[in-house]
Every structure is written in structure tokens, then in C-alpha cells.
Amino acid sequence: MPGALQRPTVVSRLSDLIGNTPLLELATTETGSRLLLKLEMFNPTGTAKIRMARAMIDAAEAAGGLRAGGRIIESTSGNTGLGLSVVAAERGYTFTAVVDHHAAADKLRAMKALGAELVYVDEDSPGEELHTAAREELAEELARGASNTVFTEQHNNPANEVGYFPVAHELAEALDGRLDILIGAVGTGGALCGTARELARLTTGFSTIGVEPKGSIAFGGPAHDYYQSGTGTPEGAEIGALVDFALIDEGVKVGDVEAFATCRAVARTGLLIGGSAGGVVHEALRRLPLLPPGTTMVALVNDGGEKYMDTVFDDAWMAERGLLHPLVEREVEERLTKLRRNR
């Protein structure tokens, strides 16, 4: 029955609520193709990355590198750090997050509230530039030689990818294997490639599209700064070992203007999505009318928009950076409105 209440579940730890996130049909075409959003903001901390945060800690414990009272160190732009903060708090570990001021302020405040220690690489010059390489170097340095301490190193940790295997099982079960296109952001590569790798064991006949910001280098140059956080590979940073190009059929780039305009347009349907998810949904909406009849496309929406009230959804912040483009926003909204009429 539509709107029927599900029986509540009692759990003993917040991390027990990870997974089984819903699918939302955002748009359909007259020919029956549809865009489904995998809403990962329904995980604790409002992000997909708590999946891999738990998996990386599980792996460190299993390998014997992390024992009672230990310390976890990670370089993060926010969402991975939020997940590690929760699991560390549950298991009695100290968590040190190496961060820069490019991260959304709400993410930084939330990590601190959860008990994390924040170490800034740009404390003396707090601009908005990405400092990914510097963060990685400092995190490695802090962990070097320290006992009962692990640098989880999300960009090169195989457990990152393993943490997303359940997403594939959730999709395969929900759709009975009828999935034609999987589209998602490419940062560490864990979410998209982990899901695609496991999904290929469960079903066949789907293609995978990776989306990164313009300015990121995973799918080639030119390199330049960008404001989408938690995604892409900035100049000077190494492409993560989990970005498996053999699993990605096509790589595309979406600019900040288009990504953020999409977030703002989607918000007017009642749904708040994060900045990198805006890039993914923008590309998905562009492609949807061009697909063969009856195509099912799933977009991985890795976090919600609540953490971006001071950035993506703030007119002054957007205008100061040349990102506020009402015409682009209106174009996305009109495309979305047209496609939603077919639902």
C-alpha cells in the first residue's frame, strides 16, 4: 500500500543502519526509459562513504594493524571522515582527520562534534584550494612509525571498493537484474568501480559511466581548480588505485556551474542532493531522452544537499565565485519538468 509504514527496526549501533538505501524514480521518457536515483544520503551521516569507512576499519582490524585503543588517520574532504568518525566512536578508537578548508564547513563541524581531531594542512593560508596531495603526505607522516595506528589511505585501500559491494546486491535485488546503465561520480573510484565490479558478477548487459568535475584529470586534462568536493582528481594528486578504467565504459566531465545548477533545480522537486551528485544527475538527465525505449539508468547519489547550505544553495557564495547562472538553472529545471510529466 502506498505510504504504508514499515515496522521499525531496533539496532544496537548506528553503523547497523548502513545500507538498504532507497531508489527514487526522478524522471521518465515517453518511451519508458527511466532515471532512478540510489539515495545514499539515507545512510548514517547522510553519505555513501560510511560504507567504505566501516569496511576499511574492518580490514585494518582483521589484519591486526588496529587494536583496542588504536588510532585511525585519514586525509578527507569530509564525507569519509564523517563515516570514520562514527565507526571510531563506536569502537573506541581515536580518529585524526587531515583536512583543508576546501571541505564544506558543516562536514568539518560534524566531524569535530563526533570526536574527531582535525589537522589542517592550510591553517596558515585558509583559502578554498584543494590540497589533496599535501593532505595525503601529512596523513602518511603522522602514521609513520606510530604503534597501533593506521592510515586508512582511502584512495589506495582495496577495502574501500569492497565496502560498496552491497550496493550492487541492493540494486540487483531491487531491479531483478534489469539495469542498463550505472552512472556515478569518480573520486577514489571505490563507489562506482566497486559497485560495477560486484554488479558484473550478479547481472550482465549494463554499461558504466563515470563523471568527474571539469578540471579533474582522471579522464584527461586540462587541469584547473573546481568547487565540487569529495570527487575528482585534482592536478598534483595521483589517480587512485581503485579507479579501474576497465570497468568504466565512458568517462565524462561536468562543470561546477552545471552541477550546482542541477542541485538547485532538483531541490525544487523536494530533494536535496550534494554538489558532485549534481554533476552525475546533470549528465544522466542530458542522456535520458536519447536512450533506447525502456532503458533503466541508475545514478549513484552519494550524499544529500543539507551539508551545502552555505555553498551550493547560498546565492551570495555562488555569485562571488561566478557560479550562479539562472539561465543554466532554468534550462535544467525545464528539462526535468518535461521528463517528470511522463511519470
XYZ file of N, CA and C in Angstrom, residues 69-295:
681
model
N 41.890 0.652 21.523
C 42.533 1.903 21.882
C 43.375 2.524 20.789
N 43.306 1.989 19.565
C 44.147 2.442 18.463
C 43.713 3.763 17.865
N 44.489 4.184 16.889
C 44.269 5.480 16.244
C 44.128 5.288 14.737
N 43.161 5.962 14.168
C 42.908 5.941 12.726
C 43.243 7.327 12.184
N 43.935 7.370 11.043
C 44.283 8.633 10.398
C 43.828 8.565 8.946
N 43.204 9.620 8.472
C 42.779 9.667 7.068
C 42.796 11.097 6.564
N 43.153 11.247 5.294
C 43.024 12.507 4.569
C 41.627 12.536 3.973
N 40.866 13.596 4.242
C 39.468 13.589 3.832
C 38.964 14.989 3.525
N 38.012 15.058 2.573
C 37.318 16.320 2.322
C 36.003 16.358 3.073
N 35.724 15.346 3.884
C 34.570 15.421 4.764
C 33.756 14.159 4.920
N 33.218 13.606 3.839
C 32.280 12.505 3.980
C 32.935 11.220 4.477
N 34.131 10.901 3.980
C 34.837 9.732 4.503
C 35.150 9.946 5.984
N 35.558 11.161 6.307
C 35.862 11.478 7.693
C 34.661 11.337 8.604
N 33.475 11.703 8.119
C 32.267 11.536 8.918
C 32.026 10.059 9.220
N 32.177 9.217 8.200
C 31.981 7.786 8.407
C 32.993 7.206 9.369
N 34.253 7.572 9.213
C 35.293 7.084 10.108
C 35.068 7.593 11.530
N 34.564 8.815 11.673
C 34.278 9.368 12.998
C 33.256 8.513 13.733
N 32.199 8.117 13.023
C 31.144 7.318 13.643
C 31.669 5.952 14.073
N 32.337 5.249 13.155
C 32.791 3.893 13.464
C 33.884 3.919 14.530
N 34.762 4.916 14.474
C 35.793 5.052 15.505
C 35.159 5.275 16.872
N 34.134 6.127 16.933
C 33.460 6.391 18.201
C 32.802 5.128 18.746
N 32.188 4.353 17.870
C 31.527 3.115 18.301
C 32.510 2.097 18.859
N 33.712 2.061 18.283
C 34.666 1.004 18.631
C 35.788 1.475 19.561
N 35.726 2.715 19.988
C 36.685 3.202 20.965
C 38.040 3.589 20.419
N 38.089 3.986 19.152
C 39.344 4.432 18.543
C 39.418 5.953 18.524
N 40.638 6.466 18.456
C 40.859 7.877 18.199
C 40.920 8.073 16.687
N 40.281 9.114 16.189
C 40.325 9.390 14.745
C 40.888 10.776 14.495
N 41.921 10.839 13.663
C 42.520 12.099 13.240
C 42.218 12.314 11.769
N 41.522 13.402 11.471
C 41.175 13.737 10.090
C 42.101 14.843 9.598
N 42.847 14.562 8.533
C 43.698 15.577 7.915
C 42.868 16.250 6.832
N 42.639 17.556 6.992
C 41.663 18.256 6.165
C 42.247 19.555 5.616
N 41.489 20.178 4.690
C 41.795 21.537 4.255
C 40.494 22.325 4.237
N 40.579 23.606 3.961
C 39.398 24.462 4.038
C 38.514 24.374 2.795
N 38.871 23.506 1.847
C 38.007 23.287 0.693
C 36.748 22.524 1.096
N 36.828 21.763 2.183
C 35.693 20.963 2.635
C 34.554 21.869 3.100
N 33.326 21.379 2.967
C 32.161 22.108 3.469
C 32.293 22.275 4.977
N 32.025 23.478 5.442
C 32.204 23.777 6.870
C 31.360 22.868 7.753
N 30.162 22.521 7.307
C 29.303 21.658 8.114
C 29.913 20.271 8.303
N 30.624 19.780 7.292
C 31.275 18.479 7.430
C 32.373 18.546 8.481
N 33.148 19.618 8.454
C 34.226 19.780 9.423
C 33.670 19.892 10.835
N 32.608 20.686 10.997
C 31.997 20.839 12.312
C 31.411 19.516 12.811
N 30.813 18.753 11.900
C 30.213 17.480 12.298
C 31.277 16.475 12.738
N 32.404 16.411 12.005
C 33.476 15.502 12.420
C 33.964 15.846 13.816
N 34.142 17.130 14.069
C 34.610 17.567 15.386
C 33.594 17.210 16.463
N 32.312 17.403 16.162
C 31.262 17.063 17.122
C 31.267 15.577 17.448
N 31.633 14.755 16.478
C 31.666 13.307 16.673
C 32.940 12.840 17.379
N 33.820 13.774 17.724
C 35.006 13.427 18.498
C 36.288 13.345 17.710
N 36.249 13.669 16.417
C 37.465 13.590 15.604
C 38.397 14.754 15.911
N 39.681 14.486 15.769
C 40.704 15.530 15.824
C 40.934 16.023 14.402
N 40.829 17.342 14.168
C 41.037 17.904 12.840
C 42.427 18.516 12.762
N 43.188 18.104 11.737
C 44.501 18.676 11.480
C 44.464 19.301 10.089
N 44.667 20.628 10.017
C 44.579 21.346 8.745
C 45.950 21.442 8.091
N 45.989 21.218 6.781
C 47.251 21.399 6.059
C 47.418 22.846 5.601
N 46.336 23.636 5.625
C 46.398 25.006 5.123
C 46.004 26.010 6.204
N 46.336 25.702 7.451
C 45.925 26.560 8.559
C 46.482 27.981 8.444
N 47.694 28.095 7.878
C 48.311 29.414 7.770
C 47.786 30.232 6.593
N 47.151 29.544 5.618
C 46.606 30.248 4.447
C 45.285 29.599 4.057
N 44.243 29.837 4.872
C 42.976 29.122 4.693
C 42.144 29.618 3.522
N 42.590 29.326 2.304
C 41.782 29.625 1.124
C 40.849 28.470 0.841
N 40.377 28.385 -0.420
C 39.436 27.325 -0.777
C 40.048 26.325 -1.747
N 41.364 26.368 -1.917
C 42.006 25.471 -2.859
C 42.038 24.044 -2.298
N 41.998 23.085 -3.211
C 42.186 21.679 -2.832
C 43.651 21.438 -2.501
N 43.906 20.711 -1.428
C 45.273 20.364 -1.042
C 45.380 18.859 -0.866
N 44.845 18.115 -1.828
C 44.768 16.660 -1.696
C 46.132 16.034 -1.483
N 47.113 16.383 -2.327
C 48.438 15.769 -2.218
C 49.076 16.094 -0.873
N 48.956 17.345 -0.422
C 49.535 17.743 0.861
C 48.862 17.012 2.010
N 47.552 16.811 1.921
C 46.838 16.070 2.964
C 47.332 14.641 3.047
N 47.481 14.013 1.873
C 47.944 12.626 1.857
C 49.330 12.501 2.488
N 50.216 13.423 2.138
C 51.581 13.382 2.672
C 51.595 13.545 4.189
N 50.797 14.463 4.697
C 50.770 14.687 6.137
C 50.159 13.499 6.861
N 49.086 12.926 6.324
C 48.465 11.761 6.960
C 49.455 10.603 7.042
N 50.182 10.389 5.958
C 51.183 9.315 5.949
C 52.275 9.588 6.974
N 52.687 10.841 7.067
C 53.735 11.222 8.012
C 53.281 11.024 9.457
N 52.039 11.381 9.754
C 51.522 11.238 11.111
C 51.447 9.770 11.537
N 51.184 8.887 10.572
C 51.037 7.463 10.890
C 52.361 6.721 10.918
N 53.379 7.263 10.248
C 54.638 6.541 10.084
C 55.286 6.233 11.439
N 55.526 4.950 11.692
C 56.238 4.523 12.895
C 55.408 4.518 14.162
N 54.171 4.968 14.096
C 53.330 5.019 15.292
C 52.702 3.648 15.550
N 52.726 3.221 16.783
C 52.174 1.913 17.118
C 50.653 1.971 17.188
N 50.018 0.862 16.872
C 48.565 0.722 16.917
C 47.865 1.894 16.211
N 48.419 2.259 15.067
C 47.910 3.389 14.284
C 47.845 2.991 12.820
N 46.743 3.310 12.159
C 46.628 3.004 10.734
C 46.237 4.248 9.954
N 46.903 4.447 8.830
C 46.478 5.414 7.823
C 45.633 4.624 6.842
N 44.325 4.840 6.861
C 43.439 4.004 6.050
C 43.608 4.242 4.552
N 44.133 5.378 4.151
C 44.538 5.639 2.763
C 43.457 5.240 1.765
N 42.347 5.946 1.849
C 41.156 5.573 1.092
C 41.379 5.475 -0.415
N 42.285 6.275 -0.972
C 42.477 6.269 -2.422
C 43.121 4.985 -2.930
N 43.790 4.245 -2.045
C 44.500 3.045 -2.477
C 44.170 1.820 -1.632
N 43.117 1.890 -0.857
C 42.761 0.809 0.051
C 41.727 -0.096 -0.611
N 42.059 -1.366 -0.868
C 41.100 -2.266 -1.522
C 39.786 -2.412 -0.760
N 39.825 -2.216 0.550
C 38.604 -2.342 1.344
C 37.602 -1.242 1.011
N 38.079 -0.119 0.499
C 37.189 0.954 0.039
C 36.205 0.376 -0.980
N 36.736 -0.275 -1.985
C 35.888 -0.853 -3.036
C 34.954 -1.921 -2.474
N 35.485 -2.771 -1.602
C 34.686 -3.855 -1.029
C 33.490 -3.306 -0.264
N 33.667 -2.133 0.343
C 32.574 -1.539 1.098
C 31.342 -1.240 0.261
N 31.517 -1.132 -1.054
C 30.389 -0.816 -1.938
C 29.798 -2.050 -2.621
N 30.339 -3.221 -2.379
C 29.756 -4.425 -2.966
C 28.277 -4.584 -2.592
N 27.893 -4.258 -1.345
C 26.460 -4.385 -1.023
C 25.551 -3.518 -1.879
N 26.058 -2.388 -2.396
C 25.234 -1.542 -3.272
C 24.806 -2.351 -4.497
N 25.726 -3.114 -5.053
C 25.407 -3.935 -6.221
C 24.314 -4.949 -5.898
N 24.410 -5.574 -4.736
C 23.395 -6.559 -4.345
C 22.042 -5.889 -4.134
N 22.046 -4.703 -3.551
C 20.788 -3.982 -3.353
C 20.142 -3.624 -4.686
N 20.958 -3.186 -5.647
C 20.425 -2.833 -6.966
C 19.908 -4.067 -7.702
N 20.682 -5.135 -7.670
C 20.282 -6.352 -8.382
C 18.968 -6.900 -7.822
N 18.823 -6.850 -6.507
C 17.598 -7.359 -5.886
C 16.415 -6.456 -6.192
N 16.614 -5.134 -6.085
C 15.504 -4.198 -6.293
C 15.011 -4.196 -7.733
N 15.928 -4.408 -8.680
C 15.584 -4.285 -10.100
C 15.499 -5.627 -10.808
N 15.646 -6.717 -10.070
C 15.619 -8.058 -10.671
C 16.597 -8.176 -11.829
N 17.753 -7.496 -11.686
C 18.784 -7.570 -12.714
C 18.543 -6.691 -13.920
N 17.422 -5.941 -13.956
C 17.090 -5.128 -15.134
C 17.690 -3.731 -14.989
N 18.972 -3.643 -15.172
C 19.688 -2.378 -15.092
C 20.549 -2.245 -16.339
N 20.407 -1.134 -17.047
C 21.121 -0.955 -18.310
C 22.322 -0.026 -18.195
N 22.205 1.016 -17.371
C 23.296 1.990 -17.230
C 23.483 2.322 -15.759
N 24.726 2.254 -15.309
C 25.107 2.706 -13.977
C 25.970 3.942 -14.156
N 25.588 5.055 -13.515
C 26.337 6.296 -13.664
C 26.648 6.858 -12.279
N 27.890 7.297 -12.092
C 28.262 7.806 -10.781
C 29.529 8.636 -10.840
N 29.780 9.360 -9.762
C 30.968 10.197 -9.659
C 32.212 9.340 -9.454
N 33.335 9.870 -9.928
C 34.619 9.184 -9.765
C 35.550 10.074 -8.950
N 35.812 9.651 -7.729
C 36.792 10.304 -6.871
C 37.880 9.291 -6.555
N 37.726 8.597 -5.429
C 38.652 7.489 -5.148
C 38.434 6.347 -6.137
N 37.249 6.274 -6.721
C 36.901 5.170 -7.624
C 36.191 4.041 -6.916
N 36.191 4.049 -5.589
C 35.627 2.938 -4.842
C 34.149 2.735 -5.065
N 33.375 3.823 -5.019
C 31.920 3.690 -5.106
C 31.479 3.169 -6.468
N 31.918 3.827 -7.535
C 31.467 3.420 -8.869
C 32.077 2.089 -9.279
N 33.393 1.956 -9.135
C 34.055 0.733 -9.600
C 33.737 -0.460 -8.703
N 33.610 -0.224 -7.395
C 33.236 -1.323 -6.502
C 31.850 -1.838 -6.814
N 30.925 -0.913 -7.029
C 29.558 -1.313 -7.379
C 29.541 -2.031 -8.723
N 30.246 -1.480 -9.708
C 30.255 -2.082 -11.046
C 30.900 -3.465 -11.045
N 31.987 -3.607 -10.296
C 32.690 -4.896 -10.275
C 31.787 -5.996 -9.714
N 31.135 -5.702 -8.593
C 30.270 -6.716 -7.985
C 29.002 -6.919 -8.797
N 28.491 -5.843 -9.390
C 27.279 -5.957 -10.206
C 27.519 -6.855 -11.412
N 28.737 -6.823 -11.939
C 29.062 -7.672 -13.095
C 29.016 -9.157 -12.730
N 29.173 -9.482 -11.457
C 29.043 -10.877 -11.017
C 27.589 -11.298 -10.904
N 26.712 -10.304 -10.746
C 25.311 -10.593 -10.466
C 24.412 -10.473 -11.678
N 24.819 -9.676 -12.665
C 23.996 -9.447 -13.847
C 24.900 -9.067 -15.012
N 24.346 -9.002 -16.181
C 25.128 -8.669 -17.375
C 24.381 -7.628 -18.198
N 25.100 -7.087 -19.193
C 24.442 -6.223 -20.162
C 24.293 -4.776 -19.759
N 24.978 -4.332 -18.716
C 24.889 -2.929 -18.335
C 26.198 -2.224 -18.682
N 26.126 -0.924 -18.849
C 27.320 -0.113 -19.086
C 27.509 0.843 -17.919
N 28.746 1.292 -17.742
C 29.099 2.138 -16.604
C 29.666 3.457 -17.099
N 29.137 4.553 -16.584
C 29.580 5.897 -16.961
C 30.138 6.590 -15.723
N 31.365 7.061 -15.818
C 31.982 7.798 -14.741
C 31.913 9.287 -14.990
N 31.653 10.065 -13.946
C 31.535 11.519 -14.058
C 32.532 12.167 -13.100
N 33.314 13.103 -13.614
C 34.213 13.880 -12.771
C 34.044 15.364 -13.095
N 34.487 16.247 -12.201
C 34.372 17.677 -12.492
C 35.312 18.101 -13.623
N 34.926 19.102 -14.376
C 35.883 19.750 -15.268
C 37.010 20.309 -14.401
N 38.240 20.053 -14.815
C 39.394 20.427 -14.011
C 40.062 19.245 -13.365
N 39.321 18.152 -13.189
C 39.877 16.903 -12.686
C 40.614 16.187 -13.819
N 41.536 15.283 -13.482
C 42.432 14.732 -14.503
C 42.274 13.241 -14.773
N 41.341 12.560 -14.087
C 41.228 11.110 -14.279
C 40.900 10.761 -15.732
N 40.068 11.565 -16.379
C 39.698 11.326 -17.774
C 40.391 12.309 -18.711
N 41.556 12.815 -18.293
C 42.329 13.725 -19.115
C 42.171 15.170 -18.682
N 43.000 16.044 -19.284
C 43.013 17.461 -18.939
C 42.006 18.259 -19.740
N 42.095 19.609 -19.668
C 43.067 20.368 -18.876
C 42.693 20.397 -17.393
N 43.734 20.594 -16.566
C 43.513 20.652 -15.127
C 43.293 22.087 -14.676
N 42.369 22.276 -13.761
C 42.187 23.582 -13.118
C 41.374 23.362 -11.848
N 41.268 24.393 -11.037
C 40.536 24.282 -9.783
C 39.054 24.044 -10.046
N 38.408 23.404 -9.102
C 36.961 23.218 -9.170
C 36.407 23.213 -7.753
N 35.088 23.412 -7.636
C 34.454 23.550 -6.327
C 33.673 22.313 -5.899
N 33.430 21.386 -6.792
C 32.761 20.154 -6.388
C 33.687 19.420 -5.425
N 33.185 19.074 -4.257
C 34.046 18.472 -3.238
C 33.807 16.970 -3.144
N 34.857 16.264 -2.684
C 34.743 14.826 -2.483
C 34.729 14.024 -3.763
N 35.146 14.607 -4.860
C 35.125 13.905 -6.137
C 36.271 14.403 -7.008
N 36.586 13.647 -8.054
C 37.619 14.062 -8.991
C 39.032 13.835 -8.473
N 39.988 14.119 -9.362
C 41.420 14.018 -9.045
C 42.061 15.330 -9.456
N 42.399 16.189 -8.495
C 42.976 17.490 -8.849
C 44.406 17.365 -9.342
N 44.874 18.378 -10.023
C 46.248 18.410 -10.503
C 47.209 18.252 -9.322
N 48.214 17.401 -9.502
C 49.189 17.162 -8.451
C 48.889 15.940 -7.606
N 47.658 15.444 -7.687
C 47.287 14.232 -6.955
C 47.341 13.033 -7.894
N 47.660 11.874 -7.345
C 47.684 10.649 -8.154
C 46.268 10.099 -8.301
N 45.981 9.568 -9.479
C 44.700 8.891 -9.683
C 44.698 7.654 -8.799
N 43.644 7.487 -8.019
C 43.573 6.390 -7.061
C 43.660 5.027 -7.719
N 44.231 4.097 -6.980
C 44.392 2.735 -7.498
C 43.053 2.050 -7.726
N 41.993 2.574 -7.123
C 40.677 1.950 -7.255
C 39.921 2.430 -8.486
N 40.462 3.432 -9.183
C 39.850 3.868 -10.439
C 40.260 2.872 -11.513
N 39.380 1.921 -11.795
C 39.660 0.847 -12.744
C 39.000 1.204 -14.081
N 39.818 1.693 -15.004
C 39.271 2.151 -16.286
C 38.665 1.008 -17.095
N 39.060 -0.219 -16.787
C 38.476 -1.367 -17.485
C 37.013 -1.559 -17.116
N 36.600 -1.013 -15.978
C 35.210 -1.140 -15.536
C 34.345 0.041 -15.967
N 34.977 1.097 -16.479
C 34.252 2.317 -16.853
C 34.179 2.398 -18.374
N 32.987 2.284 -18.919
C 32.815 2.286 -20.371
C 32.982 3.666 -20.969
N 32.665 4.693 -20.188
C 32.778 6.062 -20.688
C 33.025 7.005 -19.521
N 33.953 7.929 -19.690
C 34.213 8.942 -18.684
C 33.857 10.310 -19.224
N 33.124 11.092 -18.445
C 32.694 12.418 -18.873
C 32.995 13.441 -17.783
N 32.982 14.718 -18.179
C 33.238 15.817 -17.248
C 32.038 16.753 -17.217
N 31.722 17.234 -16.020
C 30.642 18.206 -15.850
C 31.194 19.361 -15.024
N 30.960 20.588 -15.490
C 31.470 21.763 -14.801
C 30.699 22.092 -13.533
N 31.301 22.919 -12.698
C 30.667 23.328 -11.447
C 29.331 24.031 -11.696
N 29.289 24.908 -12.699
C 28.051 25.647 -12.974
C 26.901 24.687 -13.235
N 27.124 23.714 -14.117
C 26.072 22.760 -14.475
C 25.709 21.854 -13.295
N 26.742 21.401 -12.566
C 26.489 20.519 -11.422
C 25.649 21.214 -10.359
N 26.027 22.442 -10.022
C 25.333 23.147 -8.956
C 23.964 23.637 -9.405
N 23.835 24.021 -10.676
C 22.520 24.391 -11.200
C 21.558 23.215 -11.101
N 22.075 22.016 -11.338
C 21.240 20.814 -11.250
C 20.806 20.561 -9.814
N 21.726 20.726 -8.867
C 21.350 20.585 -7.448
C 20.187 21.507 -7.112
N 20.290 22.737 -7.564
C 19.283 23.742 -7.221
C 17.951 23.459 -7.919
N 18.015 22.963 -9.157
C 16.792 22.614 -9.874
C 16.119 21.394 -9.254
N 16.911 20.388 -8.911
C 16.365 19.179 -8.291
C 15.748 19.510 -6.933
N 16.329 20.477 -6.226
C 15.784 20.867 -4.923
C 14.332 21.301 -5.041
N 13.973 21.870 -6.162
C 12.602 22.345 -6.322
C 11.615 21.215 -6.632
N 12.118 19.987 -6.704
C 11.235 18.818 -6.739
C 11.031 18.256 -5.332
N 11.748 18.832 -4.354
C 11.641 18.360 -2.975
C 12.825 17.552 -2.498
N 13.859 17.404 -3.327
C 15.008 16.570 -2.988
C 16.287 17.399 -2.971
N 17.041 17.318 -1.893
C 18.333 17.990 -1.786
C 19.446 16.992 -2.057
N 20.305 17.295 -3.042
C 21.447 16.427 -3.349
C 22.731 17.243 -3.276
N 23.846 16.551 -3.041
C 25.139 17.203 -2.925
C 25.718 17.623 -4.259
N 26.809 18.406 -4.202
C 27.386 19.009 -5.395
C 27.857 18.021 -6.434
N 28.593 16.979 -6.026
C 29.074 16.008 -7.008
C 27.914 15.205 -7.589
N 26.889 14.946 -6.765
C 25.693 14.262 -7.268
C 24.998 15.111 -8.318
N 25.086 16.449 -8.173
C 24.517 17.319 -9.188
C 25.143 17.093 -10.548
N 26.460 16.877 -10.563
C 27.130 16.582 -11.828
C 26.658 15.281 -12.441
N 26.478 14.281 -11.616
C 26.009 12.970 -12.088
C 24.588 13.081 -12.644
N 23.717 13.737 -11.904
C 22.318 13.859 -12.343
C 22.215 14.734 -13.592
N 23.053 15.762 -13.685
C 23.050 16.594 -14.891
C 23.344 15.753 -16.124
N 24.375 14.930 -16.049
C 24.729 14.089 -17.193
C 23.654 13.054 -17.472
N 23.065 12.502 -16.420
C 22.015 11.499 -16.595
C 20.781 12.102 -17.273
N 20.399 13.307 -16.868
C 19.240 13.955 -17.476
C 19.499 14.321 -18.933
N 20.732 14.689 -19.246
C 21.085 15.006 -20.629
C 20.944 13.782 -21.524
N 21.328 12.621 -20.997
C 21.319 11.395 -21.793
C 19.946 10.731 -21.878
N 19.143 10.895 -20.847
C 17.921 10.097 -20.723
C 17.033 10.140 -21.968
N 16.736 11.312 -22.567
C 15.856 11.313 -23.747
C 16.464 10.641 -24.973
N 17.772 10.418 -24.963
C 18.457 9.846 -26.119
C 18.574 8.322 -26.044
N 18.133 7.740 -24.940
C 18.323 6.308 -24.723
C 17.265 5.478 -25.442
N 17.584 4.220 -25.753
C 16.586 3.330 -26.360
C 15.377 3.170 -25.443
N 14.203 2.917 -26.012
C 12.997 2.744 -25.197
C 13.187 1.690 -24.109
N 12.634 1.980 -22.940
C 12.653 1.010 -21.849
C 13.961 0.895 -21.099
N 14.896 1.816 -21.310
C 16.191 1.759 -20.639
C 16.049 2.153 -19.168
